[in-house]
Short mmCIF file of C-alpha atoms in Angstrom, two decimals:
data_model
loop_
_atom_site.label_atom_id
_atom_site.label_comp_id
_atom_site.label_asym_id
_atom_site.label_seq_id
_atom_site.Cartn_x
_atom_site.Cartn_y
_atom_site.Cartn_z
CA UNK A 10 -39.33 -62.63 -138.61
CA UNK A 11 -38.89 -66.46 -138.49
CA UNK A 12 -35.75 -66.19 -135.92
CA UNK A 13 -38.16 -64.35 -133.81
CA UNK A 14 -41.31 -66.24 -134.19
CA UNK A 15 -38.82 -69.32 -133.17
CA UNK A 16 -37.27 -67.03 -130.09
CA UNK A 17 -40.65 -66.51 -128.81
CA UNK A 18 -41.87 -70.33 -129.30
CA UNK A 19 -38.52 -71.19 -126.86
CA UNK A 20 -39.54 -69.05 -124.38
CA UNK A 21 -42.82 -70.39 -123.92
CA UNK A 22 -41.16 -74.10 -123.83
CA UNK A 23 -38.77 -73.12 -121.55
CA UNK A 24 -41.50 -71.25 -119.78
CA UNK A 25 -43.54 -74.40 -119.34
CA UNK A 26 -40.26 -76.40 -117.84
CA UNK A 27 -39.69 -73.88 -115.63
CA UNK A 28 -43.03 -73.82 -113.73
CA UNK A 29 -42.54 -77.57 -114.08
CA UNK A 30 -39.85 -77.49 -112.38
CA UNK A 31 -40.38 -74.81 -109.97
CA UNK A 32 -37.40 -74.68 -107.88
CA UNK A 33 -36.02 -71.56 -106.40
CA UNK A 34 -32.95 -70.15 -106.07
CA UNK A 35 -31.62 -71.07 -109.89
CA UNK A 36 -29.22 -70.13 -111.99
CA UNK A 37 -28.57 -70.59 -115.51
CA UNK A 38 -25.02 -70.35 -116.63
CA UNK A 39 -22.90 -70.59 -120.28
CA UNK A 40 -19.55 -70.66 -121.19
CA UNK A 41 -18.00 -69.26 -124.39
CA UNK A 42 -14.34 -69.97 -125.58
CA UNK A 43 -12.97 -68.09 -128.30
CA UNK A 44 -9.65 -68.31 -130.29
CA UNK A 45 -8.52 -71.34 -129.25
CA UNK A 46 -9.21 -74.88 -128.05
CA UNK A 47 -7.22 -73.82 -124.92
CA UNK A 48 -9.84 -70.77 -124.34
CA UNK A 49 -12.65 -73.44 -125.08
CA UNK A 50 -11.60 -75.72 -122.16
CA UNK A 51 -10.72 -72.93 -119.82
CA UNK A 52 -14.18 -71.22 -120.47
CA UNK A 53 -15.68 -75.01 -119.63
CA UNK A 54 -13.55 -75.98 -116.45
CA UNK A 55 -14.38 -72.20 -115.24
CA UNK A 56 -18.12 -73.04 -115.74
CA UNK A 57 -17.93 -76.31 -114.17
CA UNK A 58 -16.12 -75.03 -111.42
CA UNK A 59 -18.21 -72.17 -110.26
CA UNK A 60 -21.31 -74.34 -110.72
CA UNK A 61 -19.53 -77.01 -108.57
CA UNK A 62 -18.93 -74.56 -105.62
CA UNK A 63 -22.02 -72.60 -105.39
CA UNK A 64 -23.75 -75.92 -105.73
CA UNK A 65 -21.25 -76.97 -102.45
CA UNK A 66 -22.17 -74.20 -100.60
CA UNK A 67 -25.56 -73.35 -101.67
CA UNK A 68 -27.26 -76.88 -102.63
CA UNK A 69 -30.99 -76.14 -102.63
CA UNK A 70 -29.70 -74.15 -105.73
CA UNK A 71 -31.33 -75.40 -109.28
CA UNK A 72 -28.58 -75.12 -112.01
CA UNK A 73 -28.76 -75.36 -115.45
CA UNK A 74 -26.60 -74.87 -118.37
CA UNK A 75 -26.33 -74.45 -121.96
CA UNK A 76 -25.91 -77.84 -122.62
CA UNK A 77 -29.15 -78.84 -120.01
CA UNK A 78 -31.20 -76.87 -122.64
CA UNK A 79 -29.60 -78.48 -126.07
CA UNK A 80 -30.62 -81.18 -124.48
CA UNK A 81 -34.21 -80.69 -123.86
CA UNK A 82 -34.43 -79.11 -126.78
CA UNK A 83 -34.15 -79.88 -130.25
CA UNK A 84 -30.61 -79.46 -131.47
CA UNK A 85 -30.41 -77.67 -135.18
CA UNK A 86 -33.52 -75.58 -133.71
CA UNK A 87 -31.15 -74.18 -130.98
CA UNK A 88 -28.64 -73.85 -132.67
CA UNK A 89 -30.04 -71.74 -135.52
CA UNK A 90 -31.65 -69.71 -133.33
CA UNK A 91 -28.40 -68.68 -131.35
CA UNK A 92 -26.49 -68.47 -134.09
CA UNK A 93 -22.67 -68.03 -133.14
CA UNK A 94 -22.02 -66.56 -129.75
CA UNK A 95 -25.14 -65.00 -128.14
CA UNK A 96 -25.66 -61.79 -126.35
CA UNK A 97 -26.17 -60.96 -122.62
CA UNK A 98 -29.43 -59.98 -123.88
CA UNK A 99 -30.40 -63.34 -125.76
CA UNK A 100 -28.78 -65.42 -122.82
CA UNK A 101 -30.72 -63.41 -120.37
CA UNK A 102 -34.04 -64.06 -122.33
CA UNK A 103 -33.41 -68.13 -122.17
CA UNK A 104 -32.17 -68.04 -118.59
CA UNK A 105 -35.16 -65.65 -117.41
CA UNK A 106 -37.86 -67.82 -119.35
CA UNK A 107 -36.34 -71.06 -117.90
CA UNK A 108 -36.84 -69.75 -114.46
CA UNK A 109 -33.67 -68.89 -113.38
CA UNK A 110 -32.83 -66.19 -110.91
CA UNK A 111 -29.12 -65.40 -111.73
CA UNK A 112 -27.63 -65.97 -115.56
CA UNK A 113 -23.80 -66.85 -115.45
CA UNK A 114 -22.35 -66.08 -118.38
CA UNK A 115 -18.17 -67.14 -119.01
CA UNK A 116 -16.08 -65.82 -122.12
CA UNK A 117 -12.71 -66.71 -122.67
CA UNK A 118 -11.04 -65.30 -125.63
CA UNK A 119 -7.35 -65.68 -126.75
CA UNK A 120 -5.82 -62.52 -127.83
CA UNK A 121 -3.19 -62.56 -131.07
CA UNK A 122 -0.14 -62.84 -128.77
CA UNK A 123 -1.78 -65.93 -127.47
CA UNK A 124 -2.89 -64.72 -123.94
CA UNK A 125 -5.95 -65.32 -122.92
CA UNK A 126 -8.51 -62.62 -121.79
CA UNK A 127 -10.89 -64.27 -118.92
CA UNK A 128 -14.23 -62.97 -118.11
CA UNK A 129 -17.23 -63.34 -115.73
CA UNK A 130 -20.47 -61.53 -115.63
CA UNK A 131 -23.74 -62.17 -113.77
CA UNK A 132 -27.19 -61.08 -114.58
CA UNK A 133 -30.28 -60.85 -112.43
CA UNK A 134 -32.78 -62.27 -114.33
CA UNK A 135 -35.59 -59.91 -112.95
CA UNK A 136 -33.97 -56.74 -113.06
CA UNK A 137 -31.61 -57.67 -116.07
CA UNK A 138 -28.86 -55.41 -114.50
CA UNK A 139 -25.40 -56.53 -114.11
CA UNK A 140 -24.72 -58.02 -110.44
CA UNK A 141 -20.98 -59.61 -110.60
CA UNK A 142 -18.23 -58.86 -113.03
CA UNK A 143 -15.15 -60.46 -112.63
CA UNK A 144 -11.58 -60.51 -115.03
CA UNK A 145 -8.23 -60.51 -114.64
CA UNK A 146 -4.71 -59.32 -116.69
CA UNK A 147 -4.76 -61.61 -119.73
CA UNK A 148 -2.60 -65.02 -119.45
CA UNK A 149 -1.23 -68.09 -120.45
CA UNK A 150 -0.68 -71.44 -119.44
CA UNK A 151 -0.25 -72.05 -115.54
CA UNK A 152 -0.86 -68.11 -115.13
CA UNK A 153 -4.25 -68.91 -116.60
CA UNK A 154 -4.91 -71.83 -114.68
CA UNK A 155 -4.50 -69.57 -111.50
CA UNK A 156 -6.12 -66.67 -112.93
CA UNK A 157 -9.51 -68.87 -113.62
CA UNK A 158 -9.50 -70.34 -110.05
CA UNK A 159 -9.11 -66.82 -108.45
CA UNK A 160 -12.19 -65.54 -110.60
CA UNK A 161 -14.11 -68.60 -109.45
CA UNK A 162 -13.68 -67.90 -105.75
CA UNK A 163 -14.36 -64.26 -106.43
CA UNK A 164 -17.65 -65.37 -108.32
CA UNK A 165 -18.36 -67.34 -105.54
CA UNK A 166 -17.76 -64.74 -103.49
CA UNK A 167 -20.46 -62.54 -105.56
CA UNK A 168 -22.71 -64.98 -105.28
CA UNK A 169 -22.97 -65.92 -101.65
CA UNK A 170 -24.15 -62.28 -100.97
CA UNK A 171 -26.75 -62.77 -103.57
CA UNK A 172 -27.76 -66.15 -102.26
CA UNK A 173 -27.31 -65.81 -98.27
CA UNK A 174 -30.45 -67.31 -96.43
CA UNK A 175 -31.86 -68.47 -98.98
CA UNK A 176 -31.02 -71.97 -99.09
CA UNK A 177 -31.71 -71.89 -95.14
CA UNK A 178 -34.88 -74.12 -93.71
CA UNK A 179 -36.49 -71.03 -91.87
CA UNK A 180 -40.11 -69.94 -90.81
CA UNK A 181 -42.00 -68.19 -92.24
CA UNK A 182 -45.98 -66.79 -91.21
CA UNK A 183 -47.57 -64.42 -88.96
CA UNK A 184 -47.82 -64.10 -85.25
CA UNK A 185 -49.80 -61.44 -83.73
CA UNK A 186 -50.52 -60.25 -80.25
CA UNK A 187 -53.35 -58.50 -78.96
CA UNK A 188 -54.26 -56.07 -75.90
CA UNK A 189 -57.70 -54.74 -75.89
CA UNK A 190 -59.52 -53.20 -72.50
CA UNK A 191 -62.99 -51.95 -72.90
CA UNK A 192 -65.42 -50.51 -70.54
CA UNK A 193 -69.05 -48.70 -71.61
CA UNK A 194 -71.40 -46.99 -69.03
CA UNK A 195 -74.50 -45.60 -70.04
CA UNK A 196 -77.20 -44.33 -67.36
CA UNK A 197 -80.10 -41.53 -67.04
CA UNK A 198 -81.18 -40.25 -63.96
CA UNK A 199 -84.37 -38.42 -64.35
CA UNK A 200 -86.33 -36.25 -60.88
CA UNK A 201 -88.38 -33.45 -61.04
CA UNK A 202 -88.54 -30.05 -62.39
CA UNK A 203 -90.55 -27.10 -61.55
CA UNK A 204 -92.86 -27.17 -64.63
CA UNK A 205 -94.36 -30.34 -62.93
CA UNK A 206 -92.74 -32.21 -65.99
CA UNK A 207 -89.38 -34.58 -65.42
CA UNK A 208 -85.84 -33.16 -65.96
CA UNK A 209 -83.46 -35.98 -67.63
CA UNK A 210 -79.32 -36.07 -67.41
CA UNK A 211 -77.88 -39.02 -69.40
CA UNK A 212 -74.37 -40.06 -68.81
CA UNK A 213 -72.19 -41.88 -71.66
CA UNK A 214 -68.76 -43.09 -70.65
CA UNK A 215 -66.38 -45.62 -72.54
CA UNK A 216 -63.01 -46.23 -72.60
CA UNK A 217 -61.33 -47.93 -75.12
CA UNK A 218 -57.26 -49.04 -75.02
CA UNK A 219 -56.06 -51.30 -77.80
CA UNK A 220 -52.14 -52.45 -78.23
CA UNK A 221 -51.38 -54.40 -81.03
CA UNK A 222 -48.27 -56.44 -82.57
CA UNK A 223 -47.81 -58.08 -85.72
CA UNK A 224 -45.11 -60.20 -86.96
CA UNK A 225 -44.72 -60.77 -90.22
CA UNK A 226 -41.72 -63.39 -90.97
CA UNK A 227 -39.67 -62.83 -94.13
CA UNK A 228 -39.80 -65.45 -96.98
CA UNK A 229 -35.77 -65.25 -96.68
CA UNK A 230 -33.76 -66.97 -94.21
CA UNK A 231 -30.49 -66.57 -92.53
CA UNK A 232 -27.85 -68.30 -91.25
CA UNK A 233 -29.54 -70.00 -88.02
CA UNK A 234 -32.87 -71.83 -89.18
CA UNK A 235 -34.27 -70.40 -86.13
CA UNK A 236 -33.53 -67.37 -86.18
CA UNK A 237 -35.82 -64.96 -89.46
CA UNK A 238 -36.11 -61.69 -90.14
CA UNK A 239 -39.42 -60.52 -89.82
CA UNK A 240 -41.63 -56.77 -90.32
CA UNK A 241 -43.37 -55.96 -87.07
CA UNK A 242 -45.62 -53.28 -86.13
CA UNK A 243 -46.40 -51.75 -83.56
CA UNK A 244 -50.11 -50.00 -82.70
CA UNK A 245 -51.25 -48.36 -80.29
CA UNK A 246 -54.94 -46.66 -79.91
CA UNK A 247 -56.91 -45.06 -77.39
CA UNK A 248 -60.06 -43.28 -76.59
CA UNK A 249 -62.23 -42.02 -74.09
CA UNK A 250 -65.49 -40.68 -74.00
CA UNK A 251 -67.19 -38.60 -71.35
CA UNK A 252 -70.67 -37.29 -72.47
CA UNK A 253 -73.62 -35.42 -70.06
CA UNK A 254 -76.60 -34.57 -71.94
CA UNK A 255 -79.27 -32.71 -69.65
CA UNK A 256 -82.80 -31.29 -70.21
CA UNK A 257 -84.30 -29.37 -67.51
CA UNK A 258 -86.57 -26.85 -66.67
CA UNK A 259 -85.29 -23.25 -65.83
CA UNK A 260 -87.31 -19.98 -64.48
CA UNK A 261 -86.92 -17.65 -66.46
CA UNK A 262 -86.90 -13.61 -66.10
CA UNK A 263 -86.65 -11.68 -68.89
CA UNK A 264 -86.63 -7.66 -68.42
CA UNK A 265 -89.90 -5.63 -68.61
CA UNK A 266 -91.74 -9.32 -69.05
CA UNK A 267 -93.37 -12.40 -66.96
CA UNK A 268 -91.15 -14.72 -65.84
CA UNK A 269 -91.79 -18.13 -66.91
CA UNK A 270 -90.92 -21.88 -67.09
CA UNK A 271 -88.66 -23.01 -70.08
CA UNK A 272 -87.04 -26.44 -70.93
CA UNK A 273 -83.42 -25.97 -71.68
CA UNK A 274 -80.69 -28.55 -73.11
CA UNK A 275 -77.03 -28.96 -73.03
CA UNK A 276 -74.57 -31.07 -74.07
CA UNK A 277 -71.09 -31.62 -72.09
CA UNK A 278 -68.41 -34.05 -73.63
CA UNK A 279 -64.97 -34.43 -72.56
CA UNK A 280 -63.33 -36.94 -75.62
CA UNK A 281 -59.78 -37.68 -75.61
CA UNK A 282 -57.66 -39.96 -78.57
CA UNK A 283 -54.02 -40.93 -78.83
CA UNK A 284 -52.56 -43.27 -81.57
CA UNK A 285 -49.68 -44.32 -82.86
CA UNK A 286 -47.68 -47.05 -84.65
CA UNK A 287 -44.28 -48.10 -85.03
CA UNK A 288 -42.57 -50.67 -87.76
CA UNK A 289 -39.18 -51.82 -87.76
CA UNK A 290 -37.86 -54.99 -88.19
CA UNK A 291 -36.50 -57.68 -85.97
CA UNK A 292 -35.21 -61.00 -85.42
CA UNK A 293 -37.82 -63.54 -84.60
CA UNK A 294 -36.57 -66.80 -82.45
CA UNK A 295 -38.26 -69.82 -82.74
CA UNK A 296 -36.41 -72.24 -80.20
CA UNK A 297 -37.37 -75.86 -80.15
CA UNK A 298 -37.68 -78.47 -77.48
CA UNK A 299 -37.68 -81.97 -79.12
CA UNK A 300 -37.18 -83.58 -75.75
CA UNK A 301 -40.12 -82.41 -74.13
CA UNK A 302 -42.09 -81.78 -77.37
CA UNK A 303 -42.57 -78.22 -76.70
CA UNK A 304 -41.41 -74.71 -78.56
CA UNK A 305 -41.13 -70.85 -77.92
CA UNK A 306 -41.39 -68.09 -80.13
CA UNK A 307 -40.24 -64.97 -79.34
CA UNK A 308 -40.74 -61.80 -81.24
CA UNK A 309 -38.93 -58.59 -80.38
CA UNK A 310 -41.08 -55.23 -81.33
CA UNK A 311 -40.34 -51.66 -81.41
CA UNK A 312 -41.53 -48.62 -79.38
CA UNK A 313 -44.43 -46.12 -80.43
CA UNK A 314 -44.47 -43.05 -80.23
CA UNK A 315 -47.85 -41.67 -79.73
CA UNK A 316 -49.88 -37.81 -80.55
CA UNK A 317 -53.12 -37.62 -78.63
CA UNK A 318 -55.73 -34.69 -78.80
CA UNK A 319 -58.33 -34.49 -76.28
CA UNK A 320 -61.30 -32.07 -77.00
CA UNK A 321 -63.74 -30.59 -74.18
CA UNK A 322 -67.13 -28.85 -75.59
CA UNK A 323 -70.26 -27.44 -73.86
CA UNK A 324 -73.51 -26.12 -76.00
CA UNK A 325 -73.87 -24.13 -72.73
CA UNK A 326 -77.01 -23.60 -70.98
CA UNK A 327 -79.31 -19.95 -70.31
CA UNK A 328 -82.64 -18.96 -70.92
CA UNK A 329 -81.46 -16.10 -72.97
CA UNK A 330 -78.53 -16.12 -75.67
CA UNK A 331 -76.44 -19.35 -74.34
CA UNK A 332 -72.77 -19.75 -75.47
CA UNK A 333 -71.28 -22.67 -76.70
CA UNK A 334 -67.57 -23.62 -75.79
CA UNK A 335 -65.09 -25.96 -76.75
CA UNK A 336 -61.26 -26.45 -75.63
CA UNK A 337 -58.96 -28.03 -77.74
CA UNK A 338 -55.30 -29.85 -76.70
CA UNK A 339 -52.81 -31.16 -78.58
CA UNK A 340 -49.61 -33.53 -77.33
CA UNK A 341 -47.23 -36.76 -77.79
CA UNK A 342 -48.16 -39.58 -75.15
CA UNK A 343 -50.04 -39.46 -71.78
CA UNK A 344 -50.28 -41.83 -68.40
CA UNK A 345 -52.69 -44.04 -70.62
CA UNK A 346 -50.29 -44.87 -73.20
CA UNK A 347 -47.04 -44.96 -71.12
CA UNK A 348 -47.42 -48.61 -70.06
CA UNK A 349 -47.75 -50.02 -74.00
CA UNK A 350 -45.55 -47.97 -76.25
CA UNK A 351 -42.93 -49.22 -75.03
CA UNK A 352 -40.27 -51.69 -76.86
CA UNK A 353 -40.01 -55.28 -75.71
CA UNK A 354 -40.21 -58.65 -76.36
CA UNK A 355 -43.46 -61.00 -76.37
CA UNK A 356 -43.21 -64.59 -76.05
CA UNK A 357 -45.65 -67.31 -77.89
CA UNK A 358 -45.72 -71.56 -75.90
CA UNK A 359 -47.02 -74.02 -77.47
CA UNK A 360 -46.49 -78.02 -77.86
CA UNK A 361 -45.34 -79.55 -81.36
CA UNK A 362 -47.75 -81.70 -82.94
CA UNK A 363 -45.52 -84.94 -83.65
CA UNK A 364 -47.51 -85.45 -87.05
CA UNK A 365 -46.82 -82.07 -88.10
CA UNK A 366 -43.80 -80.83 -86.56
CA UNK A 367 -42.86 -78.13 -89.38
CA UNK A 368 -46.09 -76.37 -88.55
CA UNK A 369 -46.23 -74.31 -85.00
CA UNK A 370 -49.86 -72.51 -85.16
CA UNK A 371 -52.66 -71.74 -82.23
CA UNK A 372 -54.63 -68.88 -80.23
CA UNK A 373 -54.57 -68.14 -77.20
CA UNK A 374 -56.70 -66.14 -75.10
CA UNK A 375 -55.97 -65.06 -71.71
CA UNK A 376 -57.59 -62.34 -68.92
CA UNK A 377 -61.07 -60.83 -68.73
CA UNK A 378 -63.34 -57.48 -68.83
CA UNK A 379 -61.70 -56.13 -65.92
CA UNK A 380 -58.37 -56.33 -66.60
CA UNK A 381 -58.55 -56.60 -70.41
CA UNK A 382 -58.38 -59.23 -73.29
CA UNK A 383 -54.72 -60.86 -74.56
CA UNK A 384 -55.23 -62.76 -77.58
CA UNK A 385 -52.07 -64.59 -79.29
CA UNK A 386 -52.28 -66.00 -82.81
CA UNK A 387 -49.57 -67.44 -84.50
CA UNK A 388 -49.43 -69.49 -87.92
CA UNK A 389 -45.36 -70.40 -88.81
CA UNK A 390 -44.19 -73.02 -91.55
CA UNK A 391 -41.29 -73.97 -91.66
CA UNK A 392 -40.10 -73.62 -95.09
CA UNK A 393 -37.26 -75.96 -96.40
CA UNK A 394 -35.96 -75.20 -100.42
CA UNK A 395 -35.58 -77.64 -102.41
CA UNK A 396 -32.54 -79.29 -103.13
CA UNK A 397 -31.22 -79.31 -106.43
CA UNK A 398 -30.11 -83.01 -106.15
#
């Protein structure tokens, strides 16, 4: 109960320095030799080394080892709570709580004929599943020397896949483009009907297109600082409305009866809707111009592909039993669409603010009711990781 109450107490400490120290990728690593001194300073050189060439190639990377804790820590505390050698599970624990991404955990253990028995394993933190696990035939002496540099570039190896972008500057944010082209008619023409009263016909007609891109720009980067992933979509909506409601007056002559005046209604609409939407994702180029003070962002976006439905109904019109009617048609794309669902590539200007050049951000808004709205919004940051250093 006590070595738990005392388990739980570190990770809360190491809890605290972590958000202290909030630095992203880490990695938290410990070294184990068994048997031997000669295990105990191959396990340490192996740690040192792989720390020393992730940290080469990967330097926004926080490290931290066994000994990094100890010292932070209180010494006979630690050390009565791990005991002898601990577990993946117990390492784990401390590495997750201290904020670290990746645990590294080396073991080194000399066998009875003297050869040594070299092993590497990494842990992700957040799923706590096994990610890298390195070894080799046991050795000795020079053969073990080699065998621990080998596993090092292997490890390294392991974890540049794990850590690829992420120690990139890159941009990250939204930019968003915008098509929209409206038009509404309404209008009632009204003369005269033979009951000496007024007959009415009201037209309604609107059309509505709307094309719409979004890029979203993943918090990872890649190899070119310029050049991030990003999840863009890709909408497309449409509808049209066509609406005649008349009331007139009709004659009316029923059998074996007077004929006589009657006001009659109907209702025509012709209404037609399409929509579709498209995600993929795509490489988003942000190319700066420090000479002139000026940038471009270009974002690539996928096609759509659309279903549209366009419905014709009539409450129908006669003195005597009238009929409604209605038409129904189903489809993929029309002439309305064909210009927008397209794929392509939109392009974002703009001019660097010298006080703030790591943040590119504006709206735009370009054309008018007859031709249709374009409105641009973008909001990047350029995000840079901290160094470890």
């Amino acid at each position: 109960m006590r070595s738990t109450l005392k388990l739980f107490g570190l990770m809360i400490l190491l809890g605290g320095m972590a958000a202290a120290q909030n630095t992203a990728p880490s990695t938290f690593s410990y070294s184990y030799g068994k048997g031997s001194q000669a295990a105990k300073d191959i396990a340490f050189h192996l740690e040192s080394s792989i720390e020393g060439k992730v940290l080469r190639q990967f330097p926004c990377v926080a490290q931290m080892d066994m000994s990094g804790v100890i010292a932070l820590l209180d010494l006979e505390r630690q050390k009565e709570l791990l005991g002898a050698e601990p577990n993946n599970d117990t390492l784990k624990n401390i590495g997750a709580s201290l904020g670290a991404d990746y645990i590294i955990v080396v073991r080194v253990t000399t066998l009875p004929n003297g050869q040594m028995y070299i092993n590497v394993v990494v842990l992700d933190s957040r799923t706590a599943r096994q990610v890298a696990n390195r070894d080799g035939h046991p050795a000795s002496g020079d053969a073990a020397v080699d065998l621990m540099e080998t596993i090092a570039e292997q490890i390294l190896t392991d974890m540049a896949g794990l850590l690829k972008g992420k120690c990139t500057p890159h941009w990250s944010g939204t930019v968003t483009f915008k098509f929209r082209y409206e038009t509404l008619e309404d209008k009632t023409e009204t003369f005269p009907g033979g009951d000496k009263s007024v007959n009415t016909r009201a037209y309604h007609s609107s059309w509505l297109t709307e094309n719409y891109i979004e890029a979203l720009l993943s918090a990872k980067g890649g190899a070119d600082q310029n050049e991030t992933k990003a999840r863009v979509v890709h909408r497309f909506t449409h509808r049209d409305e066509h609406i005649v409601n008349e009331n007139e007056a009709a004659w009316c002559r029923p059998k074996g009866a007077n004929s006589f005046w009657k006001r009659l209604s109907n209702r025509e609409s012709d209404i037609g809707d399409e929509r579709g939407e498209a995600t993929s994702t795509e490489t988003v180029w942000v190319t700066i111009d420090k000479v002139n003070g000026t940038y471009k962002i270009s974002v690539k976006y996928p096609a759509v592909k659309t279903t549209s439905r366009r419905e014709i109904t009539a409450t129908g019109v006669s003195c005597f039993d009238s009929k409604p009617s209605s038409a129904i048609a189903d489809g993929e794309g029309s002439p309305e669409s064909s210009a927008y669902v397209v794929d392509g590539t939109e392009e974002v200007r703009g001019v660097l603010d010298p006080k703030n050049p790591d943040v590119l951000s504006g709206t735009t808004t370009t054309g008018d009711k007859t031709s249709g709205i374009h409105t641009v919004t973008w909001n990047l940051r350029l995000v840079k990781p901290k160094s470890a250093r």
